[in-house]
Every structure is written in C-alpha cells, then in structure tokens.
Amino acid sequence: MVASTIRHRFEATAHLTVRVPHGADGDMTTGARTVLRRLDALDGVEIDRVTGLTPGLNALEVDVEVTATIAVAEDGDETEARATLEDGTGVEAVHDLAVEPAAGA
C-alpha cells in the first residue's frame, strides 16, 4: 500500500507575475487565470486585479493580485506556500503573499 501525502491548505492572497503565452485564448486576465489553474497546488483561483503588463517576444508577463487556496505538505507554512508558488510553471515571481489556514484545515 502506498502512503498518500497529507496536505495542509491555506487561503492565500498573492501578488504574482505570471507568464502568459502569446496566442492564449481570451484576454490577459483569462490567460493568467488559466496558467494558475493548471498548478496542482492551487484551487479556486480568482484574479482580483491586473496591476501590470510587460510584453515579451513569446509571452506577456502579467502582474496580478489573486486569491486562491494553496495546498502544501502537512507541516507546511507560509515559506513552503511561497516556494510552491515560485516553483509553479508560468509563475515568474511572487511579490507578496499572505496566508491563513483554510476553514476545516
């Protein structure tokens, strides 16, 4: 029998820079949301506000303020939540992060 990893869940608000490929469906907000929703550690991603845009050769870097639920290892804390976001495909930077334990966590 394989042991499953117990996850700790946080409600998070974050200011991120997300890499949105040119040609992505929808507008830049939809593109950023799509990139973030592909991350296994995030649930319920909502873009609260777009705060900046930097065009690039193959993608746009979109600065966004988001709310989401983030799952980390059982003994995880804000540092691990930040590292999980920073390691996410398409996340270029984590500028600010605030977390609190999710209800029922």
Coordinates of C-alpha atoms in Angstrom, one line a residue:
M1 CA 0.0 0.0 0.0
V2 CA 1.3 3.4 -0.9
A3 CA 1.0 6.2 1.7
S4 CA -0.6 9.4 0.4
T5 CA 0.9 12.7 1.2
I6 CA -1.2 14.7 3.7
R7 CA -1.6 18.2 2.5
H8 CA -2.2 21.4 4.6
R9 CA -4.4 24.0 2.9
F10 CA -4.2 27.8 3.2
E11 CA -6.4 30.6 2.0
A12 CA -4.0 32.9 0.2
T13 CA -3.8 36.3 -1.4
A14 CA -0.8 37.0 -3.6
H15 CA 0.7 39.5 -6.0
L16 CA 2.3 37.4 -8.8
T17 CA 3.9 37.9 -12.2
V18 CA 2.5 35.2 -14.5
R19 CA 3.9 34.3 -18.0
V20 CA 1.0 34.1 -20.5
P21 CA 2.0 32.7 -23.9
H22 CA 1.1 34.8 -26.9
G23 CA -2.0 33.3 -28.7
A24 CA -3.5 32.1 -25.4
D25 CA -7.3 32.0 -25.5
G26 CA -9.1 35.0 -24.1
D27 CA -7.7 38.2 -22.7
M28 CA -4.6 38.6 -20.4
T29 CA -6.7 38.1 -17.3
T30 CA -8.2 34.8 -18.7
G31 CA -4.7 33.7 -19.7
A32 CA -3.2 34.4 -16.3
R33 CA -6.1 32.5 -14.6
T34 CA -5.6 29.6 -17.0
V35 CA -1.9 29.4 -16.2
L36 CA -2.5 29.4 -12.4
R37 CA -5.4 26.9 -12.6
R38 CA -3.0 24.4 -14.1
L39 CA -1.0 24.3 -10.9
D40 CA -1.9 21.2 -8.9
A41 CA -1.3 23.0 -5.6
L42 CA -3.9 25.8 -6.3
D43 CA -7.7 25.6 -6.1
G44 CA -10.3 28.3 -6.6
V45 CA -8.0 30.8 -8.3
E46 CA -9.6 34.2 -8.9
I47 CA -7.8 37.2 -10.4
D48 CA -8.7 40.2 -8.3
R49 CA -6.8 42.8 -10.3
V50 CA -4.3 43.1 -13.0
T51 CA -1.6 45.5 -11.8
G52 CA 0.9 45.5 -14.7
L53 CA 1.8 44.1 -18.1
T54 CA 5.2 43.6 -19.7
P55 CA 5.2 42.4 -23.4
G56 CA 7.9 39.9 -24.4
L57 CA 8.9 38.1 -27.5
N58 CA 6.9 34.9 -26.8
A59 CA 4.7 35.8 -23.9
L60 CA 3.2 38.6 -21.8
E61 CA 4.3 38.9 -18.2
V62 CA 1.1 39.8 -16.4
D63 CA 1.2 41.2 -12.8
V64 CA -1.9 40.1 -10.9
E65 CA -3.4 40.1 -7.5
V66 CA -5.1 36.8 -6.8
T67 CA -7.0 34.8 -4.2
A68 CA -6.8 31.0 -4.0
T69 CA -6.5 28.0 -1.8
I70 CA -3.0 26.6 -1.8
A71 CA -2.0 23.0 -0.7
V72 CA 1.4 22.3 0.8
A73 CA 2.9 19.3 2.8
E74 CA 1.3 18.6 6.2
D75 CA 3.9 20.6 8.1
G76 CA 4.0 23.4 5.6
D77 CA 3.9 27.1 6.4
E78 CA 4.0 30.4 4.6
T79 CA 7.6 29.8 3.4
E80 CA 6.6 26.5 1.8
A81 CA 3.5 28.1 0.3
R82 CA 5.7 30.7 -1.3
A83 CA 8.2 28.1 -2.6
T84 CA 5.3 26.1 -4.0
L85 CA 4.1 29.2 -6.0
E86 CA 7.6 30.1 -7.1
D87 CA 8.2 26.6 -8.5
G88 CA 4.9 26.7 -10.4
T89 CA 5.1 26.6 -14.2
G90 CA 4.3 30.0 -15.6
V91 CA 4.9 31.9 -12.3
E92 CA 7.7 34.3 -12.9
A93 CA 7.7 36.0 -9.5
V94 CA 5.9 36.0 -6.1
H95 CA 6.0 39.7 -5.0
D96 CA 3.7 39.4 -2.0
L97 CA 1.9 36.5 -0.2
A98 CA -0.4 36.4 2.8
V99 CA -1.8 33.1 4.0
E100 CA -4.1 31.8 6.7
P101 CA -5.2 28.3 7.4
A102 CA -8.3 27.3 5.3
A103 CA -11.5 26.6 7.1
G104 CA -11.5 23.0 8.2
A105 CA -7.8 22.6 7.6

